[in-house]
PDB file of C-alpha atoms in Angstrom:
ATOM      1  CA  MET A 978      23.047  23.191  -9.095  1.00 60.00           C
ATOM      2  CA  ILE A 979      20.083  21.032  -8.058  1.00 71.00           C
ATOM      3  CA  SER A 980      16.862  21.878  -9.852  1.00 82.00           C
ATOM      4  CA  THR A 981      13.539  22.494  -8.160  1.00 84.00           C
ATOM      5  CA  ALA A 982      12.016  19.555 -10.025  1.00 76.00           C
ATOM      6  CA  LEU A 983      14.684  17.198  -8.639  1.00 78.00           C
ATOM      7  CA  ILE A 984      14.142  18.468  -5.101  1.00 85.00           C
ATOM      8  CA  GLY A 985      10.390  18.000  -5.521  1.00 82.00           C
ATOM      9  CA  GLU A 986      10.851  14.463  -6.819  1.00 79.00           C
ATOM     10  CA  LEU A 987      13.216  13.585  -3.960  1.00 84.00           C
ATOM     11  CA  ALA A 988      10.761  14.984  -1.417  1.00 85.00           C
ATOM     12  CA  THR A 989       7.883  13.040  -2.979  1.00 81.00           C
ATOM     13  CA  LEU A 990       9.877   9.808  -3.129  1.00 81.00           C
ATOM     14  CA  SER A 991      11.047  10.289   0.471  1.00 87.00           C
ATOM     15  CA  ILE A 992       7.471  10.712   1.667  1.00 85.00           C
ATOM     16  CA  MET A 993       6.451   7.595  -0.265  1.00 78.00           C
ATOM     17  CA  ALA A 994       9.424   5.673   1.167  1.00 83.00           C
ATOM     18  CA  PHE A 995       8.474   6.775   4.685  1.00 86.00           C
ATOM     19  CA  ALA A 996       4.858   5.720   4.163  1.00 79.00           C
ATOM     20  CA  LEU A 997       5.912   2.298   2.870  1.00 75.00           C
ATOM     21  CA  GLY A 998       8.417   1.969   5.691  1.00 81.00           C
ATOM     22  CA  MET A 999       5.673   2.601   8.239  1.00 81.00           C
ATOM     23  CA  ASP A1000       4.175  -0.754   7.246  1.00 75.00           C
ATOM     24  CA  ALA A1001       7.486  -2.358   8.139  1.00 80.00           C
ATOM     25  CA  PHE A1002       7.607  -0.345  11.379  1.00 85.00           C
ATOM     26  CA  SER A1003       4.137  -1.499  12.416  1.00 79.00           C
ATOM     27  CA  VAL A1004       4.831  -5.120  11.624  1.00 78.00           C
ATOM     28  CA  GLY A1005       8.278  -4.869  13.229  1.00 83.00           C
ATOM     29  CA  LEU A1006       6.632  -3.566  16.373  1.00 83.00           C
ATOM     30  CA  GLY A1007       4.487  -6.688  16.530  1.00 79.00           C
ATOM     31  CA  MET A1008       7.310  -9.060  15.617  1.00 81.00           C
ATOM     32  CA  GLY A1009       9.588  -7.364  18.140  1.00 82.00           C
ATOM     33  CA  MET A1010       7.448  -8.874  20.886  1.00 79.00           C
ATOM     34  CA  ILE A1011       9.248 -12.165  20.203  1.00 80.00           C
ATOM     35  CA  PRO A1012      12.544 -12.311  22.094  1.00 79.00           C
ATOM     36  CA  LEU A1013      15.210 -11.393  19.518  1.00 83.00           C
ATOM     37  CA  ARG A1014      18.916 -10.719  19.768  1.00 87.00           C
ATOM     38  CA  LEU A1015      20.347  -7.504  18.365  1.00 90.00           C
ATOM     39  CA  ARG A1016      22.095  -9.446  15.594  1.00 91.00           C
ATOM     40  CA  GLN A1017      18.723 -10.919  14.546  1.00 90.00           C
ATOM     41  CA  ILE A1018      17.156  -7.455  14.586  1.00 91.00           C
ATOM     42  CA  ALA A1019      19.952  -6.114  12.372  1.00 92.00           C
ATOM     43  CA  LYS A1020      19.498  -8.993   9.925  1.00 92.00           C
ATOM     44  CA  ILE A1021      15.715  -8.645   9.832  1.00 90.00           C
ATOM     45  CA  GLY A1022      15.946  -4.914   9.080  1.00 92.00           C
ATOM     46  CA  ALA A1023      18.521  -5.494   6.323  1.00 94.00           C
ATOM     47  CA  VAL A1024      16.476  -8.252   4.668  1.00 93.00           C
ATOM     48  CA  ILE A1025      13.289  -6.183   4.798  1.00 91.00           C
ATOM     49  CA  GLY A1026      15.236  -3.250   3.351  1.00 92.00           C
ATOM     50  CA  LEU A1027      16.406  -5.467   0.490  1.00 93.00           C
ATOM     51  CA  PHE A1028      12.860  -6.687  -0.143  1.00 91.00           C
ATOM     52  CA  HIS A1029      11.664  -3.077  -0.133  1.00 90.00           C
ATOM     53  CA  MET A1030      14.228  -2.410  -2.841  1.00 92.00           C
ATOM     54  CA  GLY A1031      13.543  -5.520  -4.910  1.00 90.00           C
ATOM     55  CA  MET A1032       9.759  -5.397  -4.918  1.00 88.00           C
ATOM     56  CA  PRO A1033       9.378  -1.828  -6.220  1.00 85.00           C
ATOM     57  CA  LEU A1034      12.202  -2.471  -8.687  1.00 87.00           C
ATOM     58  CA  ALA A1035      10.287  -5.475 -10.025  1.00 85.00           C
ATOM     59  CA  GLY A1036       7.144  -3.348 -10.128  1.00 78.00           C
ATOM     60  CA  MET A1037       8.889  -0.551 -11.980  1.00 79.00           C
ATOM     61  CA  LEU A1038      10.320  -2.959 -14.519  1.00 79.00           C
ATOM     62  CA  ILE A1039       6.962  -4.581 -15.165  1.00 75.00           C
ATOM     63  CA  GLY A1040       5.348  -1.157 -15.322  1.00 62.00           C
ATOM     64  CA  ARG A1041       2.062  -0.073 -16.772  1.00 51.00           C
ATOM     65  CA  PHE A1042       0.929  -3.322 -18.376  1.00 58.00           C
ATOM     66  CA  LEU A1043       0.334  -5.233 -15.144  1.00 54.00           C
ATOM     67  CA  SER A1044      -0.432  -2.392 -12.720  1.00 50.00           C
ATOM     68  CA  GLU A1045      -4.192  -2.673 -12.979  1.00 56.00           C
ATOM     69  CA  HIS A1046      -4.191  -6.431 -12.335  1.00 60.00           C
ATOM     70  CA  PHE A1047      -1.599  -6.943  -9.620  1.00 60.00           C
ATOM     71  CA  GLY A1048      -1.824  -3.770  -7.527  1.00 60.00           C
ATOM     72  CA  THR A1049      -4.815  -4.980  -5.520  1.00 67.00           C
ATOM     73  CA  ILE A1050      -3.728  -8.614  -5.542  1.00 68.00           C
ATOM     74  CA  ALA A1051      -0.322  -7.763  -4.039  1.00 63.00           C
ATOM     75  CA  THR A1052      -1.970  -5.897  -1.172  1.00 65.00           C
ATOM     76  CA  MET A1053      -4.409  -8.760  -0.571  1.00 72.00           C
ATOM     77  CA  VAL A1054      -1.635 -11.377  -0.546  1.00 69.00           C
ATOM     78  CA  GLY A1055       0.402  -9.253   1.873  1.00 64.00           C
ATOM     79  CA  GLY A1056      -2.636  -8.832   4.130  1.00 70.00           C
ATOM     80  CA  GLY A1057      -3.338 -12.561   4.022  1.00 76.00           C
ATOM     81  CA  LEU A1058       0.254 -13.408   4.949  1.00 70.00           C
ATOM     82  CA  LEU A1059       0.136 -10.996   7.887  1.00 68.00           C
ATOM     83  CA  LEU A1060      -3.160 -12.517   9.039  1.00 78.00           C
ATOM     84  CA  LEU A1061      -1.577 -15.977   8.999  1.00 77.00           C
ATOM     85  CA  LEU A1062       1.575 -14.815  10.771  1.00 70.00           C
ATOM     86  CA  GLY A1063      -0.470 -13.019  13.433  1.00 73.00           C
ATOM     87  CA  LEU A1064      -2.780 -15.975  13.934  1.00 79.00           C
ATOM     88  CA  GLN A1065       0.123 -18.411  14.223  1.00 72.00           C
ATOM     89  CA  MET A1066       1.919 -16.115  16.642  1.00 67.00           C
ATOM     90  CA  GLY A1067      -1.217 -15.696  18.777  1.00 73.00           C
ATOM     91  CA  LEU A1068      -1.891 -19.442  18.865  1.00 75.00           C
ATOM     92  CA  SER A1069       1.742 -20.102  19.735  1.00 67.00           C
ATOM     93  CA  SER A1070       1.490 -17.758  22.709  1.00 66.00           C
ATOM     94  CA  LEU A1071      -1.390 -19.822  24.079  1.00 72.00           C
ATOM     95  CA  SER A1072       0.547 -23.114  23.877  1.00 68.00           C
ATOM     96  CA  SER A1073       2.723 -24.394  26.703  1.00 61.00           C
ATOM     97  CA  SER A1074       5.888 -24.280  24.576  1.00 57.00           C
ATOM     98  CA  ASP A1075       8.287 -21.399  25.216  1.00 50.00           C
ATOM     99  CA  LYS A1076       9.452 -21.257  21.602  1.00 53.00           C
ATOM    100  CA  PRO A1077       7.409 -19.019  19.256  1.00 49.00           C
ATOM    101  CA  PHE A1078       5.748 -20.797  16.316  1.00 49.00           C
ATOM    102  CA  VAL A1079       6.716 -18.134  13.806  1.00 52.00           C
ATOM    103  CA  THR A1080      10.182 -16.680  14.006  1.00 61.00           C
ATOM    104  CA  PRO A1081      11.736 -14.162  11.659  1.00 66.00           C
ATOM    105  CA  LEU A1082      14.539 -16.581  10.775  1.00 70.00           C
ATOM    106  CA  GLY A1083      15.149 -18.585   7.602  1.00 77.00           C
ATOM    107  CA  PHE A1084      11.928 -19.168   5.691  1.00 79.00           C
ATOM    108  CA  GLY A1085       9.979 -17.240   8.332  1.00 77.00           C
ATOM    109  CA  LEU A1086      12.140 -14.179   7.664  1.00 82.00           C
ATOM    110  CA  LEU A1087      11.539 -14.455   3.918  1.00 84.00           C
ATOM    111  CA  LEU A1088       7.784 -14.816   4.467  1.00 79.00           C
ATOM    112  CA  PHE A1089       7.794 -11.920   6.918  1.00 76.00           C
ATOM    113  CA  SER A1090       9.809  -9.719   4.529  1.00 82.00           C
ATOM    114  CA  LEU A1091       7.600 -10.595   1.580  1.00 81.00           C
ATOM    115  CA  SER A1092       4.427  -9.822   3.492  1.00 76.00           C
ATOM    116  CA  VAL A1093       5.549  -6.323   4.462  1.00 76.00           C
ATOM    117  CA  SER A1094       7.028  -5.465   1.065  1.00 79.00           C
ATOM    118  CA  LEU A1095       4.243  -6.570  -1.296  1.00 74.00           C
ATOM    119  CA  ASP A1096       2.616  -3.151  -1.171  1.00 70.00           C
ATOM    120  CA  SER A1097       5.871  -1.627  -2.423  1.00 76.00           C
ATOM    121  CA  PHE A1098       5.478  -3.767  -5.555  1.00 77.00           C
ATOM    122  CA  SER A1099       2.232  -1.913  -6.285  1.00 69.00           C
ATOM    123  CA  VAL A1100       3.923   1.422  -5.689  1.00 72.00           C
ATOM    124  CA  GLY A1101       6.716   0.359  -8.041  1.00 75.00           C
ATOM    125  CA  LEU A1102       4.151  -0.379 -10.722  1.00 68.00           C
ATOM    126  CA  SER A1103       2.771   3.124 -10.357  1.00 65.00           C
ATOM    127  CA  LEU A1104       6.210   4.713 -10.330  1.00 68.00           C
ATOM    128  CA  GLY A1105       7.086   2.776 -13.466  1.00 67.00           C
ATOM    129  CA  ILE A1106       4.171   4.414 -15.242  1.00 60.00           C
ATOM    130  CA  TYR A1107       5.343   7.910 -14.289  1.00 62.00           C
ATOM    131  CA  GLY A1108       9.005   7.271 -15.074  1.00 62.00           C
ATOM    132  CA  ALA A1109      10.410   7.982 -11.617  1.00 68.00           C
ATOM    133  CA  ARG A1110      14.161   7.699 -11.068  1.00 76.00           C
ATOM    134  CA  VAL A1111      14.637   3.988 -10.453  1.00 79.00           C
ATOM    135  CA  ILE A1112      17.913   3.980  -8.499  1.00 86.00           C
ATOM    136  CA  VAL A1113      16.929   6.876  -6.236  1.00 86.00           C
ATOM    137  CA  SER A1114      13.505   5.331  -5.580  1.00 84.00           C
ATOM    138  CA  ILE A1115      14.716   1.892  -4.619  1.00 88.00           C
ATOM    139  CA  ILE A1116      17.533   3.212  -2.422  1.00 92.00           C
ATOM    140  CA  LEU A1117      15.127   5.483  -0.545  1.00 91.00           C
ATOM    141  CA  PHE A1118      12.586   2.662  -0.139  1.00 89.00           C
ATOM    142  CA  GLY A1119      15.259   0.294   1.149  1.00 92.00           C
ATOM    143  CA  VAL A1120      16.870   2.724   3.590  1.00 94.00           C
ATOM    144  CA  PHE A1121      13.591   4.032   5.026  1.00 93.00           C
ATOM    145  CA  SER A1122      12.082   0.566   5.481  1.00 90.00           C
ATOM    146  CA  MET A1123      15.267  -0.825   7.031  1.00 93.00           C
ATOM    147  CA  MET A1124      15.526   2.018   9.537  1.00 95.00           C
ATOM    148  CA  LEU A1125      11.823   1.934  10.401  1.00 91.00           C
ATOM    149  CA  THR A1126      11.898  -1.862  10.774  1.00 91.00           C
ATOM    150  CA  TRP A1127      14.782  -1.546  13.206  1.00 94.00           C
ATOM    151  CA  ALA A1128      12.888   1.119  15.139  1.00 93.00           C
ATOM    152  CA  GLY A1129       9.755  -1.054  15.308  1.00 90.00           C
ATOM    153  CA  LEU A1130      11.657  -4.168  16.352  1.00 91.00           C
ATOM    154  CA  MET A1131      13.577  -2.279  19.033  1.00 92.00           C
ATOM    155  CA  MET A1132      10.421  -0.681  20.406  1.00 90.00           C
ATOM    156  CA  GLY A1133       8.658  -4.056  20.393  1.00 87.00           C
ATOM    157  CA  ARG A1134      11.639  -5.630  22.127  1.00 84.00           C
ATOM    158  CA  LYS A1135      11.587  -2.961  24.825  1.00 84.00           C
ATOM    159  CA  PHE A1136       7.822  -3.238  25.264  1.00 79.00           C
ATOM    160  CA  GLN A1137       8.076  -7.040  25.473  1.00 71.00           C
ATOM    161  CA  HIS A1138      10.010  -6.697  28.725  1.00 68.00           C
ATOM    162  CA  TYR A1139       7.121  -4.799  30.309  1.00 73.00           C
ATOM    163  CA  ILE A1140       4.316  -7.210  29.473  1.00 66.00           C
ATOM    164  CA  GLY A1141       6.229 -10.488  29.705  1.00 62.00           C
ATOM    165  CA  SER A1142       4.461 -13.652  28.614  1.00 57.00           C
ATOM    166  CA  TYR A1143       1.605 -11.794  26.923  1.00 66.00           C
ATOM    167  CA  SER A1144       3.971 -10.027  24.542  1.00 61.00           C
ATOM    168  CA  GLU A1145       3.782 -12.701  21.829  1.00 64.00           C
ATOM    169  CA  LEU A1146      -0.026 -12.658  21.966  1.00 72.00           C
ATOM    170  CA  LEU A1147      -0.003  -8.860  21.657  1.00 70.00           C
ATOM    171  CA  GLY A1148       2.483  -9.077  18.779  1.00 66.00           C
ATOM    172  CA  GLY A1149       0.266 -11.620  17.031  1.00 72.00           C
ATOM    173  CA  CYS A1150      -2.747  -9.345  17.491  1.00 79.00           C
ATOM    174  CA  ILE A1151      -0.815  -6.419  15.999  1.00 73.00           C
ATOM    175  CA  LEU A1152       0.204  -8.462  12.946  1.00 69.00           C
ATOM    176  CA  PHE A1153      -3.310  -9.876  12.559  1.00 80.00           C
ATOM    177  CA  GLY A1154      -4.872  -6.410  12.853  1.00 79.00           C
ATOM    178  CA  PHE A1155      -2.458  -4.941  10.346  1.00 73.00           C
ATOM    179  CA  GLY A1156      -3.195  -7.778   7.902  1.00 75.00           C
ATOM    180  CA  LEU A1157      -6.916  -7.185   8.370  1.00 81.00           C
ATOM    181  CA  LYS A1158      -6.406  -3.477   7.711  1.00 76.00           C
ATOM    182  CA  LEU A1159      -4.656  -4.261   4.431  1.00 69.00           C
ATOM    183  CA  LEU A1160      -7.507  -6.538   3.348  1.00 78.00           C
ATOM    184  CA  ILE A1161     -10.321  -4.171   4.326  1.00 81.00           C
ATOM    185  CA  ILE A1162      -8.938  -0.805   3.223  1.00 66.00           C
TER     186      ILE A1162
END
């Protein structure tokens, strides 16, 4: 029989996973403004899900010792990366070239995934202090962020059809604004 404490921990971890996944949803919404194929969307969601598993796992393993030093730095680096991605995307939309400057492919996908998963490193540090269930935590973080990334990318893709050529500029503004939010708050 499942204990009340286990149910409470699963509920808490699910809420945390949803909250962390909302970052990926928001950024996916902005990045979805770039024309993407469904195969690319599937790959992006899977890679972000993997990053959202790896970053908190690394945080949990490092644990208490580094939590005070790197919690804020990880958020600032993630915010800075999103600012750069948003700025590059916005500038690209103003150029005469049809190809976006930043694409979530190759190195761009790794940079994109890292930027949205750095905050989960901080959460992993905190969870490491409290001794949360590692496997359950990282699976929940990965699944929630992957699903929410897909939802954001698909919504952005759909919205891109309605606003046409301004979609990349809007996507860049969303990424830039989200990066600014991470740096300010």
